[in-house]
PDB file of C-alpha atoms in Angstrom:
ATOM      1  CA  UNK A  33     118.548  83.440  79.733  1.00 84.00           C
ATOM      2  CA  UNK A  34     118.086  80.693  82.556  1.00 95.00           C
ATOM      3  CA  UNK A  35     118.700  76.923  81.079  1.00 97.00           C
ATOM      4  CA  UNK A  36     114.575  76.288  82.174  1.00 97.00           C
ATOM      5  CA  UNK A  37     115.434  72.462  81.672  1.00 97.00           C
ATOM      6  CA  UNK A  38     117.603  72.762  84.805  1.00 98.00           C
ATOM      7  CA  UNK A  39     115.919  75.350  86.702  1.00 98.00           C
ATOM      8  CA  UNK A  40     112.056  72.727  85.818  1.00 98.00           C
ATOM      9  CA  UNK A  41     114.627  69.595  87.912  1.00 98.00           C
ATOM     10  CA  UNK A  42     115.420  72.082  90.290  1.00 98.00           C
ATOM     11  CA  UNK A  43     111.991  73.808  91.314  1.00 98.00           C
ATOM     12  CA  UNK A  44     110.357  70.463  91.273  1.00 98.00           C
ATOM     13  CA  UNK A  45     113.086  68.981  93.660  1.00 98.00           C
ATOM     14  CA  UNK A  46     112.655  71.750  95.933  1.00 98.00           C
ATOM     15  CA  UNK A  47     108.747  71.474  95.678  1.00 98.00           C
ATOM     16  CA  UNK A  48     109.174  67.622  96.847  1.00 98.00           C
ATOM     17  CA  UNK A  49     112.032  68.532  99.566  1.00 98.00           C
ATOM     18  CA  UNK A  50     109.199  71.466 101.049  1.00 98.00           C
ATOM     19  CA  UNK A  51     106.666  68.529 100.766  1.00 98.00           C
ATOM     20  CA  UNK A  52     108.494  65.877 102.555  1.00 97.00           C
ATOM     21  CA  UNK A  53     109.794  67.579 105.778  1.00 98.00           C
ATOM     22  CA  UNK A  54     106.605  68.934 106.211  1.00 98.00           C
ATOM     23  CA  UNK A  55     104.918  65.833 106.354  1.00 97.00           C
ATOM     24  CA  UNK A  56     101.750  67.603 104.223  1.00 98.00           C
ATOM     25  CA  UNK A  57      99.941  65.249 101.538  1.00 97.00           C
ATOM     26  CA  UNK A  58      99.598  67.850  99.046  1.00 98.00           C
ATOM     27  CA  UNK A  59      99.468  70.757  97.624  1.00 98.00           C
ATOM     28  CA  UNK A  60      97.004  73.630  97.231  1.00 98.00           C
ATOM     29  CA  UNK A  61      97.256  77.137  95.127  1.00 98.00           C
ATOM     30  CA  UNK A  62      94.940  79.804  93.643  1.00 97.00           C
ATOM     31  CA  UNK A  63      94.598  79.365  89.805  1.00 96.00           C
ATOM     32  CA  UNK A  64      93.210  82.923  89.097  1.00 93.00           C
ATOM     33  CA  UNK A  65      94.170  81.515  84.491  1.00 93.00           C
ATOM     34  CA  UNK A  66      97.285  83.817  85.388  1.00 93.00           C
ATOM     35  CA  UNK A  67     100.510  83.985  84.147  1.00 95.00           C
ATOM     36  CA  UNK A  68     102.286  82.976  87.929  1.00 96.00           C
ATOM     37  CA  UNK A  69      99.792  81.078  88.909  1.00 96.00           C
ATOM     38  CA  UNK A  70      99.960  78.709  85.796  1.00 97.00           C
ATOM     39  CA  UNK A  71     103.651  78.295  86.297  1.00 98.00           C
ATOM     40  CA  UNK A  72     103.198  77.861  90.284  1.00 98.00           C
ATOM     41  CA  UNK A  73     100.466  75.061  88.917  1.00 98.00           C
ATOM     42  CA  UNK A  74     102.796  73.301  86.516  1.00 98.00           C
ATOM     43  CA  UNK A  75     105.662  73.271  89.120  1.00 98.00           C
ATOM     44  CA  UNK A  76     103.479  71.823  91.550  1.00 98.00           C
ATOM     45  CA  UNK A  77     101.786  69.146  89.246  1.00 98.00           C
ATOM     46  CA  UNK A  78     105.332  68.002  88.316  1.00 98.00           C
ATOM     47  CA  UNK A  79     106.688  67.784  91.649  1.00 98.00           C
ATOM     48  CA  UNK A  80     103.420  66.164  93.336  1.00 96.00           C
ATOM     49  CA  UNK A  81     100.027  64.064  92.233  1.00 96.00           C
ATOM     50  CA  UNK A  82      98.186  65.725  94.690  1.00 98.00           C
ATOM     51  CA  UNK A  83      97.535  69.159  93.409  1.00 98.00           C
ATOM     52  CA  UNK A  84      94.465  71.158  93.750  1.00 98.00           C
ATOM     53  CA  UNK A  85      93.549  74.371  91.926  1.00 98.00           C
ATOM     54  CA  UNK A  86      90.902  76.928  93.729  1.00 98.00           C
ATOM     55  CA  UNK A  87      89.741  79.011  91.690  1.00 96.00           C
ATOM     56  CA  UNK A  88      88.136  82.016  93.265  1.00 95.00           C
ATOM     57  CA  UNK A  89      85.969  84.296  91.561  1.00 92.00           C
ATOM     58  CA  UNK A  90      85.066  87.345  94.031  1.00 88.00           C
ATOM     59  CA  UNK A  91      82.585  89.838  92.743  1.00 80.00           C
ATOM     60  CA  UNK A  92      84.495  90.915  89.349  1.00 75.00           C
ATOM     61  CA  UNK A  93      83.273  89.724  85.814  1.00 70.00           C
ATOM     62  CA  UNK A  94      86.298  89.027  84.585  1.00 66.00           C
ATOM     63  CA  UNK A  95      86.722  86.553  86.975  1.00 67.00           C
ATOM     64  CA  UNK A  96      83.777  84.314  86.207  1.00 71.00           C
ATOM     65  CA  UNK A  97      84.560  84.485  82.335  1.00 82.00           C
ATOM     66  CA  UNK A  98      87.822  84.945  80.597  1.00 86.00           C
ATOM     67  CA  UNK A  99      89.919  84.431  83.677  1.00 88.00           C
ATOM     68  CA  UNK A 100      87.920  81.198  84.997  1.00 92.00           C
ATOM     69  CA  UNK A 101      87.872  79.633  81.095  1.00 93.00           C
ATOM     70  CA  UNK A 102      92.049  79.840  80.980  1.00 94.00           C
ATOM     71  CA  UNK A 103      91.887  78.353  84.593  1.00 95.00           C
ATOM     72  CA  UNK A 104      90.061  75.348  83.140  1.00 96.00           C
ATOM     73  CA  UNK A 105      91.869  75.317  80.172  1.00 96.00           C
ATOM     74  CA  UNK A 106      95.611  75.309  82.167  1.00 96.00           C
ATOM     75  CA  UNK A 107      94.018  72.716  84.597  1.00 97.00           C
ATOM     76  CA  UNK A 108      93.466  70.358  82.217  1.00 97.00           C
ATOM     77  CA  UNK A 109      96.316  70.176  80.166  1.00 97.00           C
ATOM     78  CA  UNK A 110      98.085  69.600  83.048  1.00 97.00           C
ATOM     79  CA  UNK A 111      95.661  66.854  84.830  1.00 97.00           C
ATOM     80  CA  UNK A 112      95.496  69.500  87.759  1.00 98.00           C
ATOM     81  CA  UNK A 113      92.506  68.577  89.883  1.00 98.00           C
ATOM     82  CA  UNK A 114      90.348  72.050  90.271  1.00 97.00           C
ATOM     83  CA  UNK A 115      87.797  72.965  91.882  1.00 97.00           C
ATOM     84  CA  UNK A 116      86.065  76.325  91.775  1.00 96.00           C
ATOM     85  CA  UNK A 117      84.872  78.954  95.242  1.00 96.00           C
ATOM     86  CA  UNK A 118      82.825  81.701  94.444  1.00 94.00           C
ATOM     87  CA  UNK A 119      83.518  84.299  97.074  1.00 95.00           C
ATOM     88  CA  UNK A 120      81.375  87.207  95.989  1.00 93.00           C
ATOM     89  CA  UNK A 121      78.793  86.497  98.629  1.00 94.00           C
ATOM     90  CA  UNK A 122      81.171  86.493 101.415  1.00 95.00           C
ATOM     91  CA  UNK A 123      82.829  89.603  99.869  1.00 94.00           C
ATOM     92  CA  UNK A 124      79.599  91.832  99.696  1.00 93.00           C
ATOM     93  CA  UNK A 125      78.669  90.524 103.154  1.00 94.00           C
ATOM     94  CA  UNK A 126      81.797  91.410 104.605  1.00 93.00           C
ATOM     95  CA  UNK A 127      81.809  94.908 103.360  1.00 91.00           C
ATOM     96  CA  UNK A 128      77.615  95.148 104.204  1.00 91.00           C
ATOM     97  CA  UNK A 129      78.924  94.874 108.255  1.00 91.00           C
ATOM     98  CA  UNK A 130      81.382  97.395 107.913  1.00 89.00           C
ATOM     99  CA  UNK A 131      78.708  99.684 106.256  1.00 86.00           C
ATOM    100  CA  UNK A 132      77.330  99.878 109.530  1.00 84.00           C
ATOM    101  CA  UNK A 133      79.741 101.840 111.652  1.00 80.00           C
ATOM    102  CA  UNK A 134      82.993 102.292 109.344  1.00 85.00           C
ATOM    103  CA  UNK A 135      83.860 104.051 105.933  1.00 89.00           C
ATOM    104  CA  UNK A 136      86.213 101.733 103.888  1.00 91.00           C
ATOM    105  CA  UNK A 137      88.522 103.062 101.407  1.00 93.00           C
ATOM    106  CA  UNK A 138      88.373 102.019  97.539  1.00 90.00           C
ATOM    107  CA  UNK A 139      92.000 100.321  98.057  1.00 91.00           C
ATOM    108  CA  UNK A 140      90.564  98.417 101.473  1.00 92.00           C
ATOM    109  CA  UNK A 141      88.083  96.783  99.689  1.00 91.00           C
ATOM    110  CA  UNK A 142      90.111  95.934  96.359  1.00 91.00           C
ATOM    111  CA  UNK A 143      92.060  93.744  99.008  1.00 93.00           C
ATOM    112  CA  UNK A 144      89.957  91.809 100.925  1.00 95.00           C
ATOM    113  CA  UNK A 145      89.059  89.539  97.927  1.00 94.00           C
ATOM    114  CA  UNK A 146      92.681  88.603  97.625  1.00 95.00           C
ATOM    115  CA  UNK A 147      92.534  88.520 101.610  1.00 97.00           C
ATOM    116  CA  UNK A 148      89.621  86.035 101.274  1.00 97.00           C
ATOM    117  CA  UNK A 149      91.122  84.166  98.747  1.00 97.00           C
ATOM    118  CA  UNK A 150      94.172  83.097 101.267  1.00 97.00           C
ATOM    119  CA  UNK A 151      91.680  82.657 103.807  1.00 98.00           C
ATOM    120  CA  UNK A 152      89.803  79.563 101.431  1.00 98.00           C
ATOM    121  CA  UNK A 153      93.061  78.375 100.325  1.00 98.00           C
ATOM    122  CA  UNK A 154      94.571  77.970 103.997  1.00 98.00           C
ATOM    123  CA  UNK A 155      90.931  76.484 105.441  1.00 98.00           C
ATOM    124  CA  UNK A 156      91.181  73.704 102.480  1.00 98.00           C
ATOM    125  CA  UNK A 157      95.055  73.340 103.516  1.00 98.00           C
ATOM    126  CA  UNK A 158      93.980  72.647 106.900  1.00 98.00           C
ATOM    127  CA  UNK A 159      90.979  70.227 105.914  1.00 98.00           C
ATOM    128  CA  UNK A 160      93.271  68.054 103.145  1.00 98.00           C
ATOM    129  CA  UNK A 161      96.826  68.466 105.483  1.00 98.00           C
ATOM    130  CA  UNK A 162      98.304  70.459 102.562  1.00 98.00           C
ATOM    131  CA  UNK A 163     100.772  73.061 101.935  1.00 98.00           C
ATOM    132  CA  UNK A 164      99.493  76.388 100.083  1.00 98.00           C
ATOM    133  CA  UNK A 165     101.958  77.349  97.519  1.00 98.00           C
ATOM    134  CA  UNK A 166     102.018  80.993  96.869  1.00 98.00           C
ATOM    135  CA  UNK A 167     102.218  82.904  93.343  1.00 97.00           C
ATOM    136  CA  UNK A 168     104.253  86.376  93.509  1.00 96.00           C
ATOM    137  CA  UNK A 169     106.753  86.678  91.683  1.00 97.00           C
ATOM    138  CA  UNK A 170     110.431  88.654  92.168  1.00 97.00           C
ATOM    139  CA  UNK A 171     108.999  92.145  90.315  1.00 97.00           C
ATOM    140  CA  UNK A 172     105.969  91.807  91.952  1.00 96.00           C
ATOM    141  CA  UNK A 173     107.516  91.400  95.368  1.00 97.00           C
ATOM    142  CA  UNK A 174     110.565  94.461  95.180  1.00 97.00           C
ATOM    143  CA  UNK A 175     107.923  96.634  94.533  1.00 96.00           C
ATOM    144  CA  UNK A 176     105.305  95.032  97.026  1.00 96.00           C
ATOM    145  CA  UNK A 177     102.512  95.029  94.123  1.00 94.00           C
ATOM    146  CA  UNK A 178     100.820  92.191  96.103  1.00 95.00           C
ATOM    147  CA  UNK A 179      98.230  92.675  99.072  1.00 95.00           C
ATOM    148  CA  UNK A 180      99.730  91.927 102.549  1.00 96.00           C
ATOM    149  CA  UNK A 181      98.762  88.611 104.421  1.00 96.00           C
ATOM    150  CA  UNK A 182      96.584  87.706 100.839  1.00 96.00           C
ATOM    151  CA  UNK A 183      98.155  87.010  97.795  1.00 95.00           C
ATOM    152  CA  UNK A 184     101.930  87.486  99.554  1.00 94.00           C
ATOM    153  CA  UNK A 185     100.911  84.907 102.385  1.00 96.00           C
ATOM    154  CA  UNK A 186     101.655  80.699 101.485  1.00 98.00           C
ATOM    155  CA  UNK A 187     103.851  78.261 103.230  1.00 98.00           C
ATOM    156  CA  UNK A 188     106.209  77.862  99.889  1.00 98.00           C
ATOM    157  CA  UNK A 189     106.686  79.622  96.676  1.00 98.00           C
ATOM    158  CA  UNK A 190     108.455  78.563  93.883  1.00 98.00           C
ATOM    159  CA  UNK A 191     108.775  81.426  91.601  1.00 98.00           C
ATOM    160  CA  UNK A 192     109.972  84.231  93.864  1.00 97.00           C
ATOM    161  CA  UNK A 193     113.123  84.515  92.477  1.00 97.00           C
ATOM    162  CA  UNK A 194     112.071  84.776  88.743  1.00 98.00           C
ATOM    163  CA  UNK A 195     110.819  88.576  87.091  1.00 97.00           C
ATOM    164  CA  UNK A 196     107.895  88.483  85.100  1.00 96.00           C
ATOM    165  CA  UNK A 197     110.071  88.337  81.563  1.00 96.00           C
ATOM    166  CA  UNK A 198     111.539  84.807  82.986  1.00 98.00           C
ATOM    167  CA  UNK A 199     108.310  83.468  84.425  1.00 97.00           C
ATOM    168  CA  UNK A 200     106.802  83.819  80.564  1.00 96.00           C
ATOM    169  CA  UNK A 201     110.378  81.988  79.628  1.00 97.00           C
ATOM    170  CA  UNK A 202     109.729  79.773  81.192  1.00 98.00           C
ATOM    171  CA  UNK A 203     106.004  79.149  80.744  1.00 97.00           C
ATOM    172  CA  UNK A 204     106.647  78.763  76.774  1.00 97.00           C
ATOM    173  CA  UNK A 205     109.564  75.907  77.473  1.00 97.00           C
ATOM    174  CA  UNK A 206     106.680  74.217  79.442  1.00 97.00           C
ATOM    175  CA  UNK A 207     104.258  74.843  76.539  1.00 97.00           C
ATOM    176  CA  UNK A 208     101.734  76.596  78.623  1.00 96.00           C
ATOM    177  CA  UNK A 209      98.502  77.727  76.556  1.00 94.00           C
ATOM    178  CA  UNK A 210      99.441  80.638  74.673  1.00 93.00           C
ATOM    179  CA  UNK A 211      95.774  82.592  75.420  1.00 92.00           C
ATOM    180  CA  UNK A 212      97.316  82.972  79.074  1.00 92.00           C
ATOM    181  CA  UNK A 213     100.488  84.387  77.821  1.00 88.00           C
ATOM    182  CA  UNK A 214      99.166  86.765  75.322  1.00 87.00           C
ATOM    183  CA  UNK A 215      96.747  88.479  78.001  1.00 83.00           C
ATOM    184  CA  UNK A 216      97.868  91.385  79.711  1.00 78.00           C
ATOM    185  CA  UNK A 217      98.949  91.120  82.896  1.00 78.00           C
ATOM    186  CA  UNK A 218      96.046  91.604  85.814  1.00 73.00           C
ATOM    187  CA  UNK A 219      95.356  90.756  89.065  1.00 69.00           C
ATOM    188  CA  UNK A 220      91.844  90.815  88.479  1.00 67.00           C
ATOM    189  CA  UNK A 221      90.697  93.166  90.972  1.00 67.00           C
ATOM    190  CA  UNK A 222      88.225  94.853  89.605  1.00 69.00           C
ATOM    191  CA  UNK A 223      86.668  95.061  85.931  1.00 70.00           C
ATOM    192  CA  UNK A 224      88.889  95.807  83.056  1.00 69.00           C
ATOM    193  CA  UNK A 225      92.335  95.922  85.887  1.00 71.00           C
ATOM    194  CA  UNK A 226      95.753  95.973  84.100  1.00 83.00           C
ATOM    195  CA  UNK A 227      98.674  95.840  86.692  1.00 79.00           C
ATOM    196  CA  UNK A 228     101.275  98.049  84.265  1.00 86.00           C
ATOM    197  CA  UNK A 229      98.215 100.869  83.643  1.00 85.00           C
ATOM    198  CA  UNK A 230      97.682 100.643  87.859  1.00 83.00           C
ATOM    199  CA  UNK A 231     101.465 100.960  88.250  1.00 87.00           C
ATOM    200  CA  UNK A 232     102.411 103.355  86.302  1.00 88.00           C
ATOM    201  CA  UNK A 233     105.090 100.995  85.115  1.00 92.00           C
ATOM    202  CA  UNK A 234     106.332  98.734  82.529  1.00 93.00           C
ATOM    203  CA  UNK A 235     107.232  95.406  83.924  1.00 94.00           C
ATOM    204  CA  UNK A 236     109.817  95.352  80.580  1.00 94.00           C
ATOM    205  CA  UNK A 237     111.145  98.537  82.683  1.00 95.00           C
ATOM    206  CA  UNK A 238     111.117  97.156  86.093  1.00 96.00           C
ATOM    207  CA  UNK A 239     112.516  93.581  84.790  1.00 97.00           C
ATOM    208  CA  UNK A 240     115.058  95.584  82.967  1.00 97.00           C
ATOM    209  CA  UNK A 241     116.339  97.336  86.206  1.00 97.00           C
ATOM    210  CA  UNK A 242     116.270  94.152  88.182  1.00 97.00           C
ATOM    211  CA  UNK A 243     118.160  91.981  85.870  1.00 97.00           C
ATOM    212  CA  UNK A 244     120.218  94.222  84.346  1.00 96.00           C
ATOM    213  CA  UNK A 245     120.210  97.065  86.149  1.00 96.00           C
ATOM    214  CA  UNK A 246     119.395  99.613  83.655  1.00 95.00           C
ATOM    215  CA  UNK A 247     116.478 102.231  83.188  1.00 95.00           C
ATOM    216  CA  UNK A 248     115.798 105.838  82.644  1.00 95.00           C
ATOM    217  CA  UNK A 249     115.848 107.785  85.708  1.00 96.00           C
ATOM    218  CA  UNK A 250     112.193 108.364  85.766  1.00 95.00           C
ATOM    219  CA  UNK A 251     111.903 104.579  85.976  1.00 95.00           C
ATOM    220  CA  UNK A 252     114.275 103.755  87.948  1.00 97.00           C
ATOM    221  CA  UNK A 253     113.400 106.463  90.589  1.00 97.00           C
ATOM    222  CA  UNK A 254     109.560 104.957  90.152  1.00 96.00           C
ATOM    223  CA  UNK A 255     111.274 101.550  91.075  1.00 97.00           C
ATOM    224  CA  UNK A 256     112.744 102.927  94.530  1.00 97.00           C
ATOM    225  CA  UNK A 257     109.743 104.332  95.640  1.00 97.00           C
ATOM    226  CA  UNK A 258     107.620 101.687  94.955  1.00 97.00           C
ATOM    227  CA  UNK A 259     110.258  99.535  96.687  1.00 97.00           C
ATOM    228  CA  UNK A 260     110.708 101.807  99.407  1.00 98.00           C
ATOM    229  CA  UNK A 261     107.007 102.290 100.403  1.00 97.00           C
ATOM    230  CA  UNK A 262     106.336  98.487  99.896  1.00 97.00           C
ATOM    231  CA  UNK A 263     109.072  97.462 102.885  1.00 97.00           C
ATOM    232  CA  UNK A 264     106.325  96.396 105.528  1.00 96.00           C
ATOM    233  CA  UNK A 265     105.027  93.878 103.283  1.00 96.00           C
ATOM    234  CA  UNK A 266     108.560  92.036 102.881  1.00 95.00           C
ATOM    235  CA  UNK A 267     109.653  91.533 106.642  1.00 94.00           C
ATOM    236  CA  UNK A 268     107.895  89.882 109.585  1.00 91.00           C
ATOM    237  CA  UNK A 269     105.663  91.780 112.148  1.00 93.00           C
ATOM    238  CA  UNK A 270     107.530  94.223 114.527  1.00 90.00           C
ATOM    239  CA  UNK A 271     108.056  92.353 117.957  1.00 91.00           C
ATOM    240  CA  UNK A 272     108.834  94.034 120.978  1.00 91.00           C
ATOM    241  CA  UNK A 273     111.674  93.066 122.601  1.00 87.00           C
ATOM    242  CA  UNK A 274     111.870  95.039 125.795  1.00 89.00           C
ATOM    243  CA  UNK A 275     115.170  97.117 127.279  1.00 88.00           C
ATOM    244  CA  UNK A 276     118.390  95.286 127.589  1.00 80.00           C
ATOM    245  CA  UNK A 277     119.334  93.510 130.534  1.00 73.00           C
ATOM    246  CA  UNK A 278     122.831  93.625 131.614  1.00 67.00           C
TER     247      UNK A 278
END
């Protein structure tokens, strides 16, 4: 187990260090009442003052009740300043013009709220000179269960390196509200979505083969694939680099 009094100096220092050579005032995130996004908020609130939490309900129920209420509820035990977009309009219109000449796929429209969601948080980064701090966290991001250029895109993140089991470590040193640990995990894509049900996979599995490196072999071979198909969304576009010159 990580000493999370050393790794809270650490993460903060870093946070400030990422702050300062950018020359940014602030910082801005996506507090979807999460478990990653409450740590990311904490992190960020401890390092800086000038921390702002969107959140961004977009079309889903669960995102204007249970979801938005542990927002609030993180927010203010924290004293992080939050303000709240509601992107199902822009959602429904989006897909409405596509309607019109192409047929999108279930999966294509589960991402573009997470797509529009980056989109807000990077035009308020812009408008305040802030940084956007993104939320995914290390078994989220071997097996690429985040949507590419939304939820995977920020300009820092301070929990990459940590599996789900440590991020709720480390959320109960902090003394995070317990409702947002006891939830099941989601991303909140559509009504009633639980990430291990959608995966196929037990994050006490996955964790288990990343920190330890243990796991039956239908897990573990669940793991590659996952990991595998989810490559593109770790490196950088493709450039071309033309022939070789002598």
């Amino acid at each position: 187990m990580r000493d999370y009094k050393i790794e809270l100096q650490n993460r903060t220092e870093f946070i400030r260090d990422v702050l300062a050579k950018s020359g940014c005032h602030g910082i801005v995130y996506g507090n979807s009442g999460g478990k990653d996004s409450t740590l990311v908020g904490i992190l960020c609130r401890k390092a800086c003052r000038n921390v702002l939490g969107v959140i961004m309900p977009c079309s889903v129920k669960q995102n204007l009740q249970r979801d938005r209420e542990d927002a609030i509820l993180l927010a203010r035990q924290f004293g992080i300043e939050t303000i709240t977009v509601d992107l199902g309009a822009a959602k429904e219109a989006l897909c409405a013009s596509a309607r019109q000449g192409l047929n999108l796929s279930d999966a294509a429209k589960l991402n573009i709220a997470p797509r529009l969601r980056m989109t807000m948080l990077y035009a308020i980064a812009q408008s305040k000179n802030y940084l956007v701090a993104g939320t995914t966290n290390r078994s989220e991001r071997h097996i690429g269960y985040f949507t590419k250029w939304g939820d995977g895109a920020c300009d820092f993140n301070p929990v990459s390196d940590l599996t789900v089991r440590e991020v709720y470590e480390f959320l109960r040193h902090l003394g995070a509200p317990g409702r947002i640990m006891e939830k099941a995990p989601s991303a909140g894509l559509f009504q009633g979505q639980r990430d291990e049900e959608e995966l196929g996979l037990s994050y006490r599995d996955l964790d288990s083969y990343l920190l330890q490196g243990e796991g039956s072999p239908q897990a573990v071979g669940k793991i590659g694939l996952l990991h595998q198909r989810s490559e593109h969304k770790r490196r950088l576009p493709v450039d071309y680099r033309g022939p070789s010159r002598p």
